[in-house]
Amino acid sequence: MSTKVPIVENVLKLNDEMALQNREVFQRAGVFVVDLIGAPGAGKTALLELTLRQLKGVMNIGVIVGDPATCRDGDRLAKHSEHIVQVNTGSGCHLDANQVRHAMDKLKLADLDLLIIENVGNLICPVSFNLGQHCKIGMFSVSEGDDKAAKHPNLVVSADLLILNKIDLLPYIPFDLEHFRQDVAHLNRTAPLLEISVARNQATPWLHWLKTQTHLGSTKQMV
Amino acid sequence: MHEVSIAESLIALIRRHLPAHQRLIRATVRIGPMHGVVPEAMEMAWNIASADSGWSGSRLRIVSPPWRLRCVACGRCWEPVTVDEPCVCGGTHVDILGGDEFQLDSIDVDSTAMHRRKKTAKSGDGRQRTFKTGVDHEHQSSHR
């Protein structure tokens, strides 16, 4: 005999529950956490190298960096900070809350002002998995083409901040910047879009955003 | 290939709700186009994950609701073919009303499964994968 049992719960509820626990740990430690999502080659690690260099002495930054294989990104970042944890996901195409839980246990969170989780290079899978972060960041780059925001609506809609990197390549690549901006604004009219060039060391809006957010985060802690 | 992770998460969630000693017949999920789930990949992931959980023969019904947008400028609501479709009024900003669904709606269970399981256990083959498994995929009507 068949019986229907109504449920109506998020498919990833178990991940969400763990993400909530992560969030509570972050709150207690007073660390502001962002989840950086972008395609392979968008410049995520290069942006973090720049960030660690530029904000040295301004704030303590930790990074959890996810890759299917190798410690190359972790090694690059470890030249700039002692608070780096590399996670290898094997065939996994994203980080989940449980992986972050294990990785964050290796960090002294109380020593950090900011924790950046560099997700596995992928514009689709990481978006659905909440990690407990305060902000989700979607990163695109000029060399990927101007249609990538429209083709990945989930990331654009759910992002609190969007970044377009490699704008120094605009003169050399057919990329309609206005079209890209319209695609972003069509789906998300609240998230700022920061246009930067890590290669040219032009990332001031990003550094400013980080300083503002971590300040707001610490203010929230005190209230 | 996040379908594997989704199938595994789904199995864990269903296990939490499955009444004791009852067999899963079918799970119904509602997944909007926002989440980029490919039904064919989901079918393979479900078949493997459900069989590994001892739920051979169970089916996954995927209900795919359409995108539903509301134009910020004129308030018109419509179901576009693709999410980047602009409003006929020329408005360039939209609110997403539908397409981001990602939930387990219900499970159908066989309350007589306990009896069957005992019989199977006697034959010493409790995890055989002889049942037909699969996925039923249906697009929801766009005419509401």
Short mmCIF file of C-alpha atoms in Angstrom, two decimals:
data_model
loop_
_atom_site.label_atom_id
_atom_site.label_comp_id
_atom_site.label_asym_id
_atom_site.label_seq_id
_atom_site.Cartn_x
_atom_site.Cartn_y
_atom_site.Cartn_z
CA MET A 1 0.00 0.00 0.00
CA SER A 2 1.39 3.37 -1.04
CA THR A 3 1.29 6.36 1.28
CA LYS A 4 2.36 9.88 0.38
CA VAL A 5 4.40 11.74 3.02
CA PRO A 6 4.56 15.50 2.38
CA ILE A 7 7.91 17.07 3.26
CA VAL A 8 8.66 20.39 1.49
CA GLU A 9 12.24 20.97 2.59
CA ASN A 10 15.27 22.27 0.75
CA VAL A 11 17.06 19.46 -1.07
CA LEU A 12 20.34 20.54 0.54
CA LYS A 13 18.86 20.98 4.00
CA LEU A 14 21.58 18.89 5.68
CA ASN A 15 24.27 21.05 4.09
CA ASP A 16 22.34 24.16 5.14
CA GLU A 17 22.22 22.96 8.74
CA MET A 18 25.98 22.49 8.80
CA ALA A 19 26.47 25.87 7.12
CA LEU A 20 24.44 27.43 9.90
CA GLN A 21 26.76 25.84 12.45
CA ASN A 22 29.76 27.19 10.53
CA ARG A 23 28.17 30.61 10.56
CA GLU A 24 27.78 30.48 14.33
CA VAL A 25 31.47 29.60 14.70
CA PHE A 26 32.41 32.52 12.43
CA GLN A 27 30.19 34.86 14.44
CA ARG A 28 31.71 33.78 17.74
CA ALA A 29 35.22 34.25 16.34
CA GLY A 30 34.28 37.67 14.95
CA VAL A 31 35.54 36.85 11.48
CA PHE A 32 33.90 38.10 8.29
CA VAL A 33 33.65 35.32 5.68
CA VAL A 34 33.23 35.51 1.91
CA ASP A 35 32.74 32.73 -0.63
CA LEU A 36 34.56 33.57 -3.88
CA ILE A 37 33.10 31.78 -6.90
CA GLY A 38 34.44 32.02 -10.43
CA ALA A 39 35.54 29.99 -13.43
CA PRO A 40 39.00 28.41 -13.65
CA GLY A 41 41.37 31.10 -14.84
CA ALA A 42 39.19 34.05 -13.83
CA GLY A 43 41.99 35.26 -11.58
CA LYS A 44 40.64 34.28 -8.17
CA THR A 45 43.99 33.23 -6.71
CA ALA A 46 45.78 36.20 -8.29
CA LEU A 47 43.20 38.49 -6.71
CA LEU A 48 43.84 36.89 -3.34
CA GLU A 49 47.62 37.25 -3.74
CA LEU A 50 47.09 40.94 -4.42
CA THR A 51 44.71 41.21 -1.48
CA LEU A 52 47.09 39.54 0.96
CA ARG A 53 49.91 41.81 -0.21
CA GLN A 54 47.93 45.03 -0.15
CA LEU A 55 46.15 44.46 3.15
CA LYS A 56 49.12 43.13 5.08
CA GLY A 57 49.17 44.99 8.39
CA VAL A 58 45.64 46.31 7.79
CA MET A 59 43.77 43.12 8.63
CA ASN A 60 44.52 39.46 9.27
CA ILE A 61 43.26 37.37 6.39
CA GLY A 62 42.89 33.60 6.15
CA VAL A 63 42.10 31.63 3.01
CA ILE A 64 40.53 28.23 2.45
CA VAL A 65 41.26 27.34 -1.15
CA GLY A 66 39.50 24.51 -2.96
CA ASP A 67 40.88 22.71 -6.00
CA PRO A 68 40.28 19.25 -7.44
CA ALA A 69 44.01 18.52 -7.19
CA THR A 70 47.43 19.94 -6.29
CA CYS A 71 48.53 22.42 -3.63
CA ARG A 72 49.67 25.00 -6.19
CA ASP A 73 47.20 27.70 -5.18
CA GLY A 74 47.78 27.03 -1.50
CA ASP A 75 51.55 27.31 -2.03
CA ARG A 76 51.15 30.60 -3.90
CA LEU A 77 49.05 32.09 -1.12
CA ALA A 78 51.24 30.70 1.68
CA LYS A 79 53.97 33.11 0.55
CA HIS A 80 51.79 35.93 1.83
CA SER A 81 49.97 34.50 4.85
CA GLU A 82 50.36 31.72 7.40
CA HIS A 83 46.58 31.26 7.55
CA ILE A 84 46.10 29.17 4.41
CA VAL A 85 44.34 25.82 4.12
CA GLN A 86 44.28 23.94 0.81
CA VAL A 87 41.37 21.55 0.24
CA ASN A 88 41.51 18.98 -2.56
CA THR A 89 38.08 17.84 -3.68
CA GLY A 90 39.10 15.09 -6.14
CA SER A 91 36.27 14.83 -8.62
CA GLY A 92 34.12 17.15 -6.48
CA CYS A 93 33.17 20.29 -8.37
CA HIS A 94 32.45 22.50 -5.35
CA LEU A 95 33.09 22.93 -1.65
CA ASP A 96 30.34 22.00 0.79
CA ALA A 97 29.74 23.06 4.35
CA ASN A 98 31.29 19.90 5.78
CA GLN A 99 34.55 20.39 3.87
CA VAL A 100 34.71 23.96 5.09
CA ARG A 101 34.05 22.78 8.64
CA HIS A 102 37.09 20.49 8.51
CA ALA A 103 39.25 23.16 6.86
CA MET A 104 38.32 25.92 9.29
CA ASP A 105 39.23 23.70 12.22
CA LYS A 106 42.84 24.05 11.01
CA LEU A 107 42.74 27.84 11.30
CA LYS A 108 42.95 30.10 14.32
CA LEU A 109 39.74 31.90 13.46
CA ALA A 110 39.93 34.19 16.48
CA ASP A 111 43.14 35.67 15.01
CA LEU A 112 41.42 36.55 11.73
CA ASP A 113 39.41 39.56 10.63
CA LEU A 114 38.57 38.11 7.25
CA LEU A 115 38.32 34.58 5.88
CA ILE A 116 38.09 34.14 2.13
CA ILE A 117 36.91 30.80 0.81
CA GLU A 118 38.15 30.41 -2.74
CA ASN A 119 35.75 27.87 -4.14
CA VAL A 120 36.59 25.29 -6.81
CA GLY A 121 36.73 26.95 -10.25
CA ASN A 122 33.16 26.52 -11.45
CA LEU A 123 30.28 28.88 -12.15
CA ILE A 124 27.44 26.44 -11.48
CA CYS A 125 27.87 23.82 -8.78
CA PRO A 126 29.29 25.91 -5.90
CA VAL A 127 26.39 28.34 -6.01
CA SER A 128 23.80 26.01 -4.48
CA PHE A 129 25.96 24.99 -1.51
CA ASN A 130 25.81 27.36 1.42
CA LEU A 131 29.07 27.32 3.39
CA GLY A 132 28.06 29.64 6.23
CA GLN A 133 29.59 32.70 4.57
CA HIS A 134 28.38 36.24 5.11
CA CYS A 135 28.78 37.24 1.46
CA LYS A 136 28.84 35.38 -1.82
CA ILE A 137 30.99 36.85 -4.58
CA GLY A 138 30.69 36.02 -8.26
CA MET A 139 33.82 36.65 -10.30
CA PHE A 140 33.97 36.86 -14.08
CA SER A 141 36.77 37.93 -16.40
CA VAL A 142 36.91 39.63 -19.78
CA SER A 143 38.67 36.69 -21.44
CA GLU A 144 35.70 34.41 -20.67
CA GLY A 145 33.41 36.43 -22.92
CA ASP A 146 30.63 38.94 -22.27
CA ASP A 147 27.83 36.35 -22.16
CA LYS A 148 28.89 34.52 -19.01
CA ALA A 149 26.74 36.47 -16.56
CA ALA A 150 23.59 35.80 -18.59
CA LYS A 151 24.53 32.12 -18.94
CA HIS A 152 24.99 31.67 -15.19
CA PRO A 153 21.93 33.33 -13.64
CA ASN A 154 22.11 31.44 -10.35
CA LEU A 155 25.47 32.97 -9.50
CA VAL A 156 24.46 36.47 -10.59
CA VAL A 157 21.17 36.38 -8.69
CA SER A 158 22.60 35.04 -5.45
CA ALA A 159 25.80 37.13 -5.36
CA ASP A 160 26.21 39.98 -2.91
CA LEU A 161 29.08 41.34 -5.01
CA LEU A 162 30.13 40.79 -8.61
CA ILE A 163 33.62 41.28 -10.00
CA LEU A 164 34.75 41.62 -13.58
CA ASN A 165 38.51 41.03 -13.80
CA LYS A 166 41.01 41.57 -16.64
CA ILE A 167 39.50 44.83 -17.87
CA ASP A 168 42.99 45.66 -19.18
CA LEU A 169 42.19 43.17 -21.97
CA LEU A 170 39.13 45.09 -23.19
CA PRO A 171 41.02 46.73 -26.10
CA TYR A 172 42.14 43.34 -27.40
CA ILE A 173 39.11 41.08 -26.95
CA PRO A 174 35.60 41.41 -28.43
CA PHE A 175 33.78 42.04 -25.14
CA ASP A 176 30.73 44.30 -25.02
CA LEU A 177 31.11 45.82 -21.55
CA GLU A 178 27.77 47.62 -21.67
CA HIS A 179 26.02 44.38 -22.64
CA PHE A 180 27.68 42.58 -19.73
CA ARG A 181 26.63 45.32 -17.32
CA GLN A 182 23.03 45.12 -18.58
CA ASP A 183 22.94 41.34 -18.13
CA VAL A 184 24.11 41.72 -14.53
CA ALA A 185 21.66 44.53 -13.76
CA HIS A 186 18.78 42.61 -15.38
CA LEU A 187 19.04 39.88 -12.72
CA ASN A 188 20.61 41.65 -9.76
CA ARG A 189 20.19 45.36 -9.27
CA THR A 190 21.56 45.51 -5.72
CA ALA A 191 24.97 43.81 -5.92
CA PRO A 192 27.79 46.20 -6.86
CA LEU A 193 29.79 45.29 -9.97
CA LEU A 194 33.50 45.99 -9.51
CA GLU A 195 35.56 46.23 -12.68
CA ILE A 196 39.21 45.53 -11.92
CA SER A 197 42.51 44.40 -13.37
CA VAL A 198 44.57 42.29 -11.02
CA ALA A 199 47.39 42.07 -13.57
CA ARG A 200 47.64 45.87 -13.62
CA ASN A 201 47.32 46.07 -9.84
CA GLN A 202 44.05 47.97 -10.26
CA ALA A 203 41.80 46.55 -7.56
CA THR A 204 41.15 49.54 -5.32
CA PRO A 205 37.32 49.16 -5.36
CA TRP A 206 37.71 45.59 -4.17
CA LEU A 207 40.08 46.48 -1.34
CA HIS A 208 37.79 49.30 -0.32
CA TRP A 209 34.78 46.98 -0.35
CA LEU A 210 36.63 44.48 1.88
CA LYS A 211 37.63 47.14 4.38
CA THR A 212 34.07 48.46 4.54
CA GLN A 213 32.53 45.03 4.94
CA THR A 214 34.92 43.78 7.61
CA HIS A 215 34.36 47.01 9.49
CA LEU A 216 30.60 46.55 9.24
CA GLY A 217 30.99 42.94 10.30
CA SER A 218 32.92 43.86 13.41
CA THR A 219 30.42 46.60 14.19
CA LYS A 220 27.63 44.05 13.98
CA GLN A 221 29.50 41.90 16.47
CA MET A 222 29.55 44.68 19.00
CA VAL A 223 25.89 45.63 18.69
CA MET B 1 28.42 17.13 -11.95
CA HIS B 2 26.81 18.39 -8.76
CA GLU B 3 23.96 15.94 -9.39
CA VAL B 4 25.91 13.29 -7.44
CA SER B 5 26.14 15.55 -4.40
CA ILE B 6 22.50 16.49 -4.77
CA ALA B 7 21.43 12.82 -4.97
CA GLU B 8 23.47 11.99 -1.88
CA SER B 9 22.00 14.94 0.01
CA LEU B 10 18.54 13.90 -1.08
CA ILE B 11 19.07 10.35 0.17
CA ALA B 12 20.22 11.62 3.57
CA LEU B 13 17.22 13.96 3.80
CA ILE B 14 14.78 11.22 2.79
CA ARG B 15 16.30 8.82 5.31
CA ARG B 16 15.43 11.36 7.99
CA HIS B 17 11.76 11.30 6.95
CA LEU B 18 11.25 7.67 5.88
CA PRO B 19 9.05 5.92 8.44
CA ALA B 20 10.66 2.88 10.06
CA HIS B 21 10.36 -0.39 8.16
CA GLN B 22 8.83 1.23 5.10
CA ARG B 23 10.21 1.10 1.60
CA LEU B 24 10.66 4.17 -0.57
CA ILE B 25 8.65 3.98 -3.77
CA ARG B 26 9.12 7.46 -5.11
CA ALA B 27 10.53 10.84 -4.13
CA THR B 28 9.21 14.02 -5.74
CA VAL B 29 11.54 16.98 -6.04
CA ARG B 30 10.84 20.41 -7.46
CA ILE B 31 13.91 21.92 -9.09
CA GLY B 32 13.81 25.15 -11.05
CA PRO B 33 16.08 25.92 -14.01
CA MET B 34 18.16 28.23 -11.80
CA HIS B 35 20.03 25.28 -10.32
CA GLY B 36 21.30 23.85 -13.58
CA VAL B 37 20.34 20.27 -12.76
CA VAL B 38 20.47 18.01 -15.82
CA PRO B 39 17.71 15.35 -15.63
CA GLU B 40 19.80 12.71 -17.44
CA ALA B 41 22.72 13.24 -15.05
CA MET B 42 20.32 13.28 -12.12
CA GLU B 43 18.88 9.95 -13.27
CA MET B 44 22.29 8.29 -13.24
CA ALA B 45 23.17 9.83 -9.88
CA TRP B 46 19.84 8.80 -8.36
CA ASN B 47 20.04 5.23 -9.65
CA ILE B 48 23.47 4.72 -8.13
CA ALA B 49 22.83 6.53 -4.85
CA SER B 50 19.41 4.99 -4.24
CA ALA B 51 20.62 1.45 -4.99
CA ASP B 52 23.57 1.95 -2.65
CA SER B 53 21.06 2.95 0.02
CA GLY B 54 19.08 -0.25 -0.40
CA TRP B 55 16.27 1.53 -2.19
CA SER B 56 16.47 -0.29 -5.50
CA GLY B 57 13.27 0.15 -7.42
CA SER B 58 12.56 3.61 -6.08
CA ARG B 59 11.90 6.38 -8.56
CA LEU B 60 12.70 10.05 -8.57
CA ARG B 61 10.09 12.40 -9.97
CA ILE B 62 11.58 15.73 -11.00
CA VAL B 63 9.07 18.54 -11.39
CA SER B 64 10.59 21.42 -13.36
CA PRO B 65 8.78 24.69 -12.84
CA PRO B 66 9.41 27.41 -15.43
CA TRP B 67 11.15 30.73 -15.00
CA ARG B 68 8.71 33.39 -13.82
CA LEU B 69 9.78 37.02 -13.92
CA ARG B 70 8.23 40.32 -12.91
CA CYS B 71 9.28 43.50 -14.65
CA VAL B 72 10.33 46.13 -12.13
CA ALA B 73 9.32 48.94 -14.47
CA CYS B 74 5.78 47.92 -15.47
CA GLY B 75 4.94 45.09 -13.07
CA ARG B 76 4.18 42.61 -15.83
CA CYS B 77 4.66 38.94 -14.86
CA TRP B 78 5.58 36.37 -17.49
CA GLU B 79 7.29 33.06 -18.11
CA PRO B 80 10.26 33.64 -20.40
CA VAL B 81 11.97 30.95 -22.44
CA THR B 82 15.32 32.09 -21.07
CA VAL B 83 15.98 34.22 -18.03
CA ASP B 84 17.71 37.01 -19.98
CA GLU B 85 14.53 37.78 -21.93
CA PRO B 86 13.69 41.49 -21.58
CA CYS B 87 10.19 42.74 -20.85
CA VAL B 88 8.11 43.91 -23.81
CA CYS B 89 7.99 47.37 -22.21
CA GLY B 90 11.75 47.66 -22.54
CA GLY B 91 12.32 47.39 -18.78
CA THR B 92 15.78 46.10 -17.97
CA HIS B 93 15.34 44.96 -14.35
CA VAL B 94 13.35 41.94 -13.18
CA ASP B 95 12.40 40.19 -9.98
CA ILE B 96 12.59 36.42 -10.12
CA LEU B 97 9.30 34.94 -8.92
CA GLY B 98 9.92 31.35 -9.98
CA GLY B 99 12.67 29.13 -11.31
CA ASP B 100 14.79 28.98 -8.18
CA GLU B 101 12.84 26.12 -6.54
CA PHE B 102 15.01 23.44 -4.96
CA GLN B 103 12.96 21.30 -2.63
CA LEU B 104 11.94 17.80 -1.73
CA ASP B 105 8.15 17.93 -2.00
CA SER B 106 7.11 14.49 -0.80
CA ILE B 107 7.93 10.81 -0.64
CA ASP B 108 5.69 7.86 -1.48
CA VAL B 109 6.32 4.90 0.79
CA ASP B 110 5.19 1.29 0.80
CA SER B 111 3.94 0.47 4.27
CA THR B 112 3.92 -3.25 3.52
CA ALA B 113 7.64 -3.24 2.81
CA MET B 114 8.58 -4.74 6.16
CA HIS B 115 6.91 -7.99 5.22
CA ARG B 116 8.63 -8.04 1.84
CA ARG B 117 12.00 -7.23 3.29
CA LYS B 118 11.78 -10.23 5.61
CA LYS B 119 11.04 -12.46 2.66
CA THR B 120 13.98 -11.03 0.73
CA ALA B 121 16.25 -11.45 3.68
CA LYS B 122 15.37 -15.13 3.82
CA SER B 123 16.52 -15.50 0.25
CA GLY B 124 19.82 -13.97 1.34
CA ASP B 125 19.81 -11.26 -1.28
CA GLY B 126 18.69 -8.11 0.46
CA ARG B 127 20.45 -5.63 -1.83
CA GLN B 128 19.92 -7.05 -5.26
CA ARG B 129 19.37 -4.43 -7.93
CA THR B 130 16.67 -6.18 -9.87
CA PHE B 131 14.01 -3.50 -9.62
CA LYS B 132 13.55 -1.07 -12.42
CA THR B 133 14.93 2.27 -11.32
CA GLY B 134 14.72 5.64 -12.90
CA VAL B 135 13.61 9.19 -13.03
CA ASP B 136 10.33 10.72 -14.13
CA HIS B 137 10.90 14.18 -15.42
CA GLU B 138 8.05 16.54 -16.09
CA HIS B 139 7.92 20.15 -17.05
CA GLN B 140 5.19 21.99 -15.25
CA SER B 141 2.58 23.60 -17.43
CA SER B 142 3.46 27.15 -18.25
CA HIS B 143 -0.23 28.08 -18.30
CA ARG B 144 -1.33 28.91 -14.81
#
